[in-house]
PDB file of C-alpha atoms and ligand atoms in Angstrom:
ATOM      1  CA  MET M  67      96.215   1.249  52.037  1.00  0.00           C
ATOM      2  CA  ARG M  68      98.442   1.811  49.385  1.00  0.00           C
ATOM      3  CA  LEU M  69      98.418   4.082  46.173  1.00  0.00           C
ATOM      4  CA  ASP M  70      98.504   2.837  43.137  1.00  0.00           C
ATOM      5  CA  TRP M  71     100.543   6.266  42.081  1.00  0.00           C
ATOM      6  CA  PRO M  72     103.898   5.041  39.081  1.00  0.00           C
ATOM      7  CA  VAL M  73     106.981   5.803  40.388  1.00  0.00           C
ATOM      8  CA  TYR M  74     109.621   7.097  38.075  1.00  0.00           C
ATOM      9  CA  HIS M  75     113.174   5.945  38.142  1.00  0.00           C
ATOM     10  CA  LEU M  76     115.018   9.312  37.216  1.00  0.00           C
ATOM     11  CA  GLY M  77     118.567   8.582  37.470  1.00  0.00           C
ATOM     12  CA  VAL M  78     120.356  11.695  38.445  1.00  0.00           C
ATOM     13  CA  ILE M  79     118.781  14.673  37.477  1.00  0.00           C
ATOM     14  CA  ASP M  80     119.048  18.179  38.809  1.00  0.00           C
ATOM     15  CA  SER M  81     116.166  17.403  41.291  1.00  0.00           C
ATOM     16  CA  THR M  82     112.928  15.663  41.485  1.00  0.00           C
ATOM     17  CA  ASN M  83     111.128  18.924  43.341  1.00  0.00           C
ATOM     18  CA  THR M  84     112.536  21.189  39.982  1.00  0.00           C
ATOM     19  CA  GLU M  85     111.781  18.455  37.419  1.00  0.00           C
ATOM     20  CA  ALA M  86     107.844  18.200  38.732  1.00  0.00           C
ATOM     21  CA  GLN M  87     107.927  21.390  38.321  1.00  0.00           C
ATOM     22  CA  ARG M  88     109.203  21.530  34.549  1.00  0.00           C
ATOM     23  CA  ARG M  89     105.997  18.500  34.037  1.00  0.00           C
ATOM     24  CA  ALA M  90     103.144  20.575  35.413  1.00  0.00           C
ATOM     25  CA  LYS M  91     104.282  23.647  33.548  1.00  0.00           C
ATOM     26  CA  ALA M  92     104.196  21.466  30.202  1.00  0.00           C
ATOM     27  CA  GLY M  93     101.175  19.948  31.577  1.00  0.00           C
ATOM     28  CA  HIS M  94     101.487  16.680  31.813  1.00  0.00           C
ATOM     29  CA  ILE M  95     100.203  16.256  35.766  1.00  0.00           C
ATOM     30  CA  GLU M  96      99.804  13.180  36.122  1.00  0.00           C
ATOM     31  CA  ASN M  97      99.665  11.455  39.576  1.00  0.00           C
ATOM     32  CA  CYS M  98     102.820   9.455  40.303  1.00  0.00           C
ATOM     33  CA  TRP M  99     106.020   9.487  42.130  1.00  0.00           C
ATOM     34  CA  LEU M 100     109.561  10.223  40.813  1.00  0.00           C
ATOM     35  CA  VAL M 101     112.754   9.255  42.324  1.00  0.00           C
ATOM     36  CA  ALA M 102     116.253   9.790  41.690  1.00  0.00           C
ATOM     37  CA  GLU M 103     119.369   8.221  42.315  1.00  0.00           C
ATOM     38  CA  SER M 104     121.034  11.384  43.138  1.00  0.00           C
ATOM     39  CA  GLN M 105     120.454  15.250  42.398  1.00  0.00           C
ATOM     40  CA  THR M 106     123.200  17.422  41.365  1.00  0.00           C
ATOM     41  CA  ALA M 107     120.851  20.650  42.578  1.00  0.00           C
ATOM     42  CA  GLY M 108     118.603  19.597  45.066  1.00  0.00           C
ATOM     43  CA  ARG M 109     116.852  21.954  47.093  1.00  0.00           C
ATOM     44  CA  GLY M 110     115.777  22.357  50.765  1.00  0.00           C
ATOM     45  CA  ARG M 111     113.717  24.905  52.490  1.00  0.00           C
ATOM     46  CA  LEU M 112     114.753  28.116  52.779  1.00  0.00           C
ATOM     47  CA  GLN M 113     116.436  28.318  49.567  1.00  0.00           C
ATOM     48  CA  ARG M 114     119.290  25.923  51.215  1.00  0.00           C
ATOM     49  CA  PRO M 115     120.908  23.041  48.856  1.00  0.00           C
ATOM     50  CA  TRP M 116     120.173  19.503  50.014  1.00  0.00           C
ATOM     51  CA  LEU M 117     123.114  17.401  49.591  1.00  0.00           C
ATOM     52  CA  SER M 118     122.283  14.704  47.745  1.00  0.00           C
ATOM     53  CA  SER M 119     125.104  11.756  46.893  1.00  0.00           C
ATOM     54  CA  SER M 120     124.016   8.162  45.919  1.00  0.00           C
ATOM     55  CA  GLY M 121     122.506   5.559  48.681  1.00  0.00           C
ATOM     56  CA  ASN M 122     119.804   8.071  50.142  1.00  0.00           C
ATOM     57  CA  LEU M 123     115.860   8.438  48.775  1.00  0.00           C
ATOM     58  CA  PHE M 124     115.706  11.285  46.982  1.00  0.00           C
ATOM     59  CA  SER M 125     111.641  11.592  46.400  1.00  0.00           C
ATOM     60  CA  SER M 126     108.837  13.796  45.224  1.00  0.00           C
ATOM     61  CA  ALA M 127     105.413  12.797  45.190  1.00  0.00           C
ATOM     62  CA  PHE M 128     103.508  14.610  42.699  1.00  0.00           C
ATOM     63  CA  PHE M 129      99.816  14.665  42.601  1.00  0.00           C
ATOM     64  CA  ARG M 130      96.393  16.866  41.475  1.00  0.00           C
ATOM     65  CA  GLU M 131      95.242  17.893  44.853  1.00  0.00           C
ATOM     66  CA  PRO M 132      91.370  18.822  44.506  1.00  0.00           C
ATOM     67  CA  GLY M 133      91.203  20.545  48.218  1.00  0.00           C
ATOM     68  CA  GLY M 134      93.536  23.022  46.698  1.00  0.00           C
ATOM     69  CA  ILE M 135      95.791  25.144  48.965  1.00  0.00           C
ATOM     70  CA  SER M 136      93.633  24.192  52.097  1.00  0.00           C
ATOM     71  CA  ILE M 137      95.287  21.276  51.782  1.00  0.00           C
ATOM     72  CA  ALA M 138      98.085  21.695  50.803  1.00  0.00           C
ATOM     73  CA  ALA M 139      98.774  23.453  53.835  1.00  0.00           C
ATOM     74  CA  ARG M 140      98.650  20.412  56.331  1.00  0.00           C
ATOM     75  CA  LEU M 141     100.957  18.635  54.382  1.00  0.00           C
ATOM     76  CA  PRO M 142     103.782  19.255  55.546  1.00  0.00           C
ATOM     77  CA  PHE M 143     103.083  17.871  58.455  1.00  0.00           C
ATOM     78  CA  ALA M 144     101.487  14.666  56.921  1.00  0.00           C
ATOM     79  CA  THR M 145     103.913  13.855  55.146  1.00  0.00           C
ATOM     80  CA  ALA M 146     106.822  14.707  58.552  1.00  0.00           C
ATOM     81  CA  LEU M 147     104.679  12.234  59.640  1.00  0.00           C
ATOM     82  CA  ALA M 148     104.127   9.775  57.099  1.00  0.00           C
ATOM     83  CA  VAL M 149     108.045   9.606  57.517  1.00  0.00           C
ATOM     84  CA  SER M 150     108.131   8.914  61.140  1.00  0.00           C
ATOM     85  CA  ASP M 151     105.939   5.881  60.128  1.00  0.00           C
ATOM     86  CA  MET M 152     108.173   4.605  57.591  1.00  0.00           C
ATOM     87  CA  ALA M 153     111.043   5.073  60.069  1.00  0.00           C
ATOM     88  CA  ALA M 154     108.700   2.809  62.941  1.00  0.00           C
ATOM     89  CA  ILE M 155     108.753   0.230  60.579  1.00  0.00           C
ATOM     90  CA  ILE M 156     111.876   0.013  58.931  1.00  0.00           C
ATOM     91  CA  ALA M 157     113.908   1.010  61.776  1.00  0.00           C
ATOM     92  CA  PRO M 158     111.897  -0.145  65.363  1.00  0.00           C
ATOM     93  CA  GLY M 159     112.376   1.629  67.911  1.00  0.00           C
ATOM     94  CA  ALA M 160     114.500   4.517  66.623  1.00  0.00           C
ATOM     95  CA  PRO M 161     113.338   7.681  69.137  1.00  0.00           C
ATOM     96  CA  VAL M 162     111.955  10.121  66.255  1.00  0.00           C
ATOM     97  CA  LYS M 163     111.043  13.278  66.519  1.00  0.00           C
ATOM     98  CA  LEU M 164     109.308  15.782  64.410  1.00  0.00           C
ATOM     99  CA  LYS M 165     110.930  19.546  63.873  1.00  0.00           C
ATOM    100  CA  TRP M 166     108.358  22.278  63.257  1.00  0.00           C
ATOM    101  CA  PRO M 167     107.088  21.774  60.434  1.00  0.00           C
ATOM    102  CA  ASN M 168     108.636  18.921  58.700  1.00  0.00           C
ATOM    103  CA  ASP M 169     112.068  18.078  59.819  1.00  0.00           C
ATOM    104  CA  ALA M 170     112.229  14.307  60.877  1.00  0.00           C
ATOM    105  CA  ARG M 171     115.110  13.812  63.864  1.00  0.00           C
ATOM    106  CA  VAL M 172     117.010  11.033  65.543  1.00  0.00           C
ATOM    107  CA  ASN M 173     119.095  12.342  68.936  1.00  0.00           C
ATOM    108  CA  GLN M 174     118.335  16.209  67.072  1.00  0.00           C
ATOM    109  CA  ALA M 175     120.160  14.424  64.198  1.00  0.00           C
ATOM    110  CA  LYS M 176     118.366  15.126  61.078  1.00  0.00           C
ATOM    111  CA  LEU M 177     117.282  12.155  59.454  1.00  0.00           C
ATOM    112  CA  SER M 178     114.864  13.967  56.444  1.00  0.00           C
ATOM    113  CA  GLY M 179     114.075  17.120  55.019  1.00  0.00           C
ATOM    114  CA  ILE M 180     110.734  17.986  53.470  1.00  0.00           C
ATOM    115  CA  LEU M 181     110.018  20.776  50.416  1.00  0.00           C
ATOM    116  CA  ILE M 182     106.200  20.842  49.840  1.00  0.00           C
ATOM    117  CA  GLU M 183     105.990  22.910  46.349  1.00  0.00           C
ATOM    118  CA  THR M 184     102.398  23.943  45.077  1.00  0.00           C
ATOM    119  CA  GLY M 185     101.085  25.725  41.503  1.00  0.00           C
ATOM    120  CA  GLY M 186      98.508  26.040  39.483  1.00  0.00           C
ATOM    121  CA  GLN M 187      94.693  26.517  40.232  1.00  0.00           C
ATOM    122  CA  GLY M 188      91.159  24.777  39.999  1.00  0.00           C
ATOM    123  CA  GLN M 189      90.898  21.603  38.567  1.00  0.00           C
ATOM    124  CA  ASP M 190      94.638  21.972  37.944  1.00  0.00           C
ATOM    125  CA  PHE M 191      96.331  22.501  41.406  1.00  0.00           C
ATOM    126  CA  TRP M 192      99.010  20.514  41.782  1.00  0.00           C
ATOM    127  CA  VAL M 193     101.211  20.024  45.042  1.00  0.00           C
ATOM    128  CA  VAL M 194     104.999  18.084  44.597  1.00  0.00           C
ATOM    129  CA  ALA M 195     106.089  16.586  48.611  1.00  0.00           C
ATOM    130  CA  GLY M 196     109.455  16.430  48.305  1.00  0.00           C
ATOM    131  CA  ILE M 197     110.629  13.771  50.678  1.00  0.00           C
ATOM    132  CA  GLY M 198     114.320  13.622  51.236  1.00  0.00           C
ATOM    133  CA  ILE M 199     115.668  10.587  53.604  1.00  0.00           C
ATOM    134  CA  ASN M 200     119.491   9.513  54.724  1.00  0.00           C
ATOM    135  CA  ILE M 201     119.574   6.047  54.205  1.00  0.00           C
ATOM    136  CA  ALA M 202     122.939   4.909  53.444  1.00  0.00           C
ATOM    137  CA  GLU M 203     125.110   7.940  53.771  1.00  0.00           C
ATOM    138  CA  CYS M 204     124.391  10.619  57.130  1.00  0.00           C
ATOM    139  CA  PRO M 205     125.427  13.606  54.882  1.00  0.00           C
ATOM    140  CA  GLU M 206     128.335  15.659  56.314  1.00  0.00           C
ATOM    141  CA  GLY M 207     129.249  19.163  56.209  1.00  0.00           C
ATOM    142  CA  THR M 208     125.762  20.424  57.011  1.00  0.00           C
ATOM    143  CA  SER M 209     124.634  22.961  58.913  1.00  0.00           C
ATOM    144  CA  GLN M 210     123.652  20.671  61.670  1.00  0.00           C
ATOM    145  CA  ALA M 211     124.182  17.216  62.411  1.00  0.00           C
ATOM    146  CA  THR M 212     122.973  13.929  60.647  1.00  0.00           C
ATOM    147  CA  THR M 213     121.452  10.690  60.818  1.00  0.00           C
ATOM    148  CA  CYS M 214     121.061   7.621  58.829  1.00  0.00           C
ATOM    149  CA  ILE M 215     118.444   4.811  58.426  1.00  0.00           C
ATOM    150  CA  HIS M 216     121.286   2.218  58.244  1.00  0.00           C
ATOM    151  CA  ASP M 217     122.839   3.652  61.592  1.00  0.00           C
ATOM    152  CA  LEU M 218     120.121   3.439  63.194  1.00  0.00           C
ATOM    153  CA  ARG M 219     119.341  -0.244  62.134  1.00  0.00           C
ATOM    154  CA  GLY M 220     122.774  -0.568  63.237  1.00  0.00           C
ATOM    155  CA  ASP M 221     122.215  -4.278  61.487  1.00  0.00           C
ATOM    156  CA  THR M 222     120.885  -4.792  58.501  1.00  0.00           C
ATOM    157  CA  LEU M 223     121.255  -2.922  55.092  1.00  0.00           C
ATOM    158  CA  ILE M 224     117.710  -1.706  53.472  1.00  0.00           C
ATOM    159  CA  SER M 225     117.972   0.094  50.005  1.00  0.00           C
ATOM    160  CA  ALA M 226     116.082   3.295  49.350  1.00  0.00           C
ATOM    161  CA  GLU M 227     114.093   1.583  46.743  1.00  0.00           C
ATOM    162  CA  ASP M 228     112.610  -0.494  49.953  1.00  0.00           C
ATOM    163  CA  ALA M 229     112.339   2.528  52.277  1.00  0.00           C
ATOM    164  CA  LEU M 230     110.375   3.817  49.617  1.00  0.00           C
ATOM    165  CA  SER M 231     107.877   1.007  48.910  1.00  0.00           C
ATOM    166  CA  VAL M 232     107.169   1.822  53.109  1.00  0.00           C
ATOM    167  CA  LEU M 233     107.024   5.546  52.881  1.00  0.00           C
ATOM    168  CA  ARG M 234     104.802   4.953  49.528  1.00  0.00           C
ATOM    169  CA  GLU M 235     102.080   3.557  52.180  1.00  0.00           C
ATOM    170  CA  THR M 236     102.912   5.361  54.904  1.00  0.00           C
ATOM    171  CA  PHE M 237     102.166   8.787  52.455  1.00  0.00           C
ATOM    172  CA  ALA M 238      99.177   7.576  50.865  1.00  0.00           C
ATOM    173  CA  ARG M 239      97.879   6.696  54.320  1.00  0.00           C
ATOM    174  CA  ARG M 240      98.636  10.910  55.773  1.00  0.00           C
ATOM    175  CA  LEU M 241      97.568  12.113  52.777  1.00  0.00           C
ATOM    176  CA  GLU M 242      93.986  10.745  53.294  1.00  0.00           C
ATOM    177  CA  GLN M 243      94.275  11.640  56.672  1.00  0.00           C
ATOM    178  CA  ALA M 244      94.946  15.202  55.524  1.00  0.00           C
ATOM    179  CA  ARG M 245      92.259  15.220  53.067  1.00  0.00           C
ATOM    180  CA  GLN M 246      89.777  14.645  55.613  1.00  0.00           C
ATOM    181  CA  SER M 247      90.414  16.874  58.813  1.00  0.00           C
ATOM    182  CA  PHE M 248      93.431  18.516  60.435  1.00  0.00           C
ATOM    183  CA  GLU M 249      92.762  17.417  64.141  1.00  0.00           C
ATOM    184  CA  PRO M 250      93.798  14.083  64.428  1.00  0.00           C
ATOM    185  CA  LEU M 251      97.116  15.283  62.505  1.00  0.00           C
ATOM    186  CA  ARG M 252      97.665  17.590  64.900  1.00  0.00           C
ATOM    187  CA  GLU M 253      97.048  15.627  67.447  1.00  0.00           C
ATOM    188  CA  ASP M 254      99.632  12.867  65.684  1.00  0.00           C
ATOM    189  CA  TRP M 255     102.391  15.590  65.092  1.00  0.00           C
ATOM    190  CA  LEU M 256     102.460  17.095  68.435  1.00  0.00           C
ATOM    191  CA  LYS M 257     102.624  13.270  70.466  1.00  0.00           C
ATOM    192  CA  VAL M 258     105.956  13.782  68.234  1.00  0.00           C
ATOM    193  CA  ALA M 259     107.097  17.196  68.407  1.00  0.00           C
ATOM    194  CA  GLU M 260     110.589  18.393  69.374  1.00  0.00           C
ATOM    195  CA  GLY M 261     111.161  21.064  71.574  1.00  0.00           C
ATOM    196  CA  LEU M 262     107.148  21.065  72.289  1.00  0.00           C
ATOM    197  CA  GLY M 263     107.313  22.899  76.279  1.00  0.00           C
ATOM    198  CA  GLU M 264     110.829  23.825  75.677  1.00  0.00           C
ATOM    199  CA  THR M 265     112.391  27.529  74.728  1.00  0.00           C
ATOM    200  CA  VAL M 266     113.381  27.747  71.144  1.00  0.00           C
ATOM    201  CA  ARG M 267     114.736  30.303  68.397  1.00  0.00           C
ATOM    202  CA  VAL M 268     112.963  31.059  65.734  1.00  0.00           C
ATOM    203  CA  THR M 269     114.473  32.476  63.163  1.00  0.00           C
ATOM    204  CA  VAL M 270     111.935  34.198  60.606  1.00  0.00           C
ATOM    205  CA  SER M 271     113.350  36.786  57.445  1.00  0.00           C
ATOM    206  CA  ASP M 272     117.124  36.484  59.500  1.00  0.00           C
ATOM    207  CA  SER M 273     115.964  38.046  62.718  1.00  0.00           C
ATOM    208  CA  PRO M 274     115.981  35.715  65.930  1.00  0.00           C
ATOM    209  CA  VAL M 275     112.941  35.350  68.258  1.00  0.00           C
ATOM    210  CA  GLU M 276     113.155  33.221  71.399  1.00  0.00           C
ATOM    211  CA  GLY M 277     110.272  32.073  73.292  1.00  0.00           C
ATOM    212  CA  VAL M 278     108.382  29.117  74.537  1.00  0.00           C
ATOM    213  CA  PHE M 279     107.214  26.452  72.187  1.00  0.00           C
ATOM    214  CA  GLU M 280     103.583  26.520  73.419  1.00  0.00           C
ATOM    215  CA  ASP M 281     101.766  24.745  71.077  1.00  0.00           C
ATOM    216  CA  MET M 282     100.284  23.991  67.660  1.00  0.00           C
ATOM    217  CA  ALA M 283      97.840  26.178  65.842  1.00  0.00           C
ATOM    218  CA  PRO M 284      94.666  24.550  64.229  1.00  0.00           C
ATOM    219  CA  ASP M 285      96.129  26.154  61.038  1.00  0.00           C
ATOM    220  CA  GLY M 286      99.509  24.693  61.922  1.00  0.00           C
ATOM    221  CA  ALA M 287     101.504  27.720  63.052  1.00  0.00           C
ATOM    222  CA  LEU M 288     103.959  26.956  65.546  1.00  0.00           C
ATOM    223  CA  ILE M 289     102.824  29.426  68.999  1.00  0.00           C
ATOM    224  CA  LEU M 290     105.625  30.793  70.525  1.00  0.00           C
ATOM    225  CA  ARG M 291     104.921  32.213  74.442  1.00  0.00           C
ATOM    226  CA  LEU M 292     107.468  35.518  74.812  1.00  0.00           C
ATOM    227  CA  PRO M 293     109.486  36.700  77.692  1.00  0.00           C
ATOM    228  CA  ASN M 294     106.995  39.754  77.651  1.00  0.00           C
ATOM    229  CA  GLY M 295     103.831  37.300  78.168  1.00  0.00           C
ATOM    230  CA  GLU M 296     102.551  37.360  74.735  1.00  0.00           C
ATOM    231  CA  ARG M 297     101.758  35.056  72.082  1.00  0.00           C
ATOM    232  CA  GLN M 298     103.182  35.064  69.305  1.00  0.00           C
ATOM    233  CA  MET M 299     101.878  32.829  65.764  1.00  0.00           C
ATOM    234  CA  ILE M 300     104.916  31.439  63.650  1.00  0.00           C
ATOM    235  CA  ARG M 301     104.023  30.403  60.115  1.00  0.00           C
ATOM    236  CA  ALA M 302     107.493  30.233  58.393  1.00  0.00           C
ATOM    237  CA  GLY M 303     110.734  29.752  60.126  1.00  0.00           C
ATOM    238  CA  ASP M 304     113.265  27.992  61.197  1.00  0.00           C
ATOM    239  CA  VAL M 305     113.330  26.182  64.908  1.00  0.00           C
ATOM    240  CA  SER M 306     116.538  25.416  66.831  1.00  0.00           C
ATOM    241  CA  LEU M 307     116.387  24.486  70.692  1.00  0.00           C
ATOM    242  CA  ILE M 308     118.230  26.676  73.008  1.00  0.00           C
ATOM    243  CA  GLY M 309     120.950  25.006  75.008  1.00  0.00           C
ATOM    244  CA  ARG M 310     121.148  22.074  72.149  1.00  0.00           C
ATOM    245  CA  THR M 311     122.688  22.174  68.510  1.00  0.00           C
TER     246      THR M 311
HETATM  247  C1  LIG O 655     114.575  20.772  53.734  1.00  0.00           C
HETATM  248  O1  LIG O 655     114.982  20.100  54.439  1.00  0.00           O
HETATM  249  O2  LIG O 655     115.526  21.475  53.073  1.00  0.00           O
HETATM  250  C2  LIG O 655     114.437  19.917  52.980  1.00  0.00           C
HETATM  251  C3  LIG O 655     114.709  19.070  52.258  1.00  0.00           C
HETATM  252  C4  LIG O 655     113.856  18.045  50.487  1.00  0.00           C
HETATM  253  C5  LIG O 655     115.483  17.786  49.652  1.00  0.00           C
HETATM  254  C6  LIG O 655     114.352  16.945  48.648  1.00  0.00           C
HETATM  255  S1  LIG O 655     115.272  15.156  48.160  1.00  0.00           S
HETATM  256  C7  LIG O 655     113.727  15.273  46.568  1.00  0.00           C
HETATM  257  C8  LIG O 655     113.187  16.398  46.310  1.00  0.00           C
HETATM  258  N1  LIG O 655     113.918  17.041  45.405  1.00  0.00           N
HETATM  259  C9  LIG O 655     114.508  18.263  45.944  1.00  0.00           C
HETATM  260  O3  LIG O 655     115.555  18.862  45.286  1.00  0.00           O
HETATM  261  N2  LIG O 655     114.189  18.186  47.321  1.00  0.00           N
HETATM  262  C10 LIG O 655     113.362  17.855  47.798  1.00  0.00           C
END
């Protein structure tokens, strides 16, 4: 399956997500992929910057979502699975894990980051699924270790363009799945979840909380078992694995 959304190559731009938002605000909501060669103001989750030098993939799937916010809430997981499906095709054998909610990592090194943004209402509800994947370069100077597709493949190179062709297909499949039901996505996500059953630290609004990552709830919340035995549902935050980097 493949979505025939056009791909627009934007060259050097501030951010493909920001450009999608500008288009939405101007009323030009067309289902498409926006792709940059590099970004001067790439944005990550939790207001962090996303280093965006050329050689890597900087893309945003920009589309109307008739299912509204309830489907959009599934997209961090669906998009992360699309990235791990892509990696299974272009870097077979790489042990990709997903760190809640949507980082793709290999041996605790970050391969990809996802930033989902939404806006509009009713028929005009739109989603930007911003996807950054390290293809040729492992960014340095970031708060955590990084990896890239070239290192995982070991031998032959692949371009960001060819990686995007595969991603467009895997994303289309996972979007279709998200539109039908969350449960199969949840099950697939849990199969590759990083740190499941382990003690993790989740930083929520600058306050760290520690516990065992027990499960993911039917609405996508991380279920944390606290040392006092209580369960806490985490809906936003930054997860790190205790004893790991
Ligand atoms: C994160 O891990 O914090 C999310 C990073 C998301 C980066 C991508 S690159 C393409 C798109 N444009 C942006 O400015 N951000 C996303």
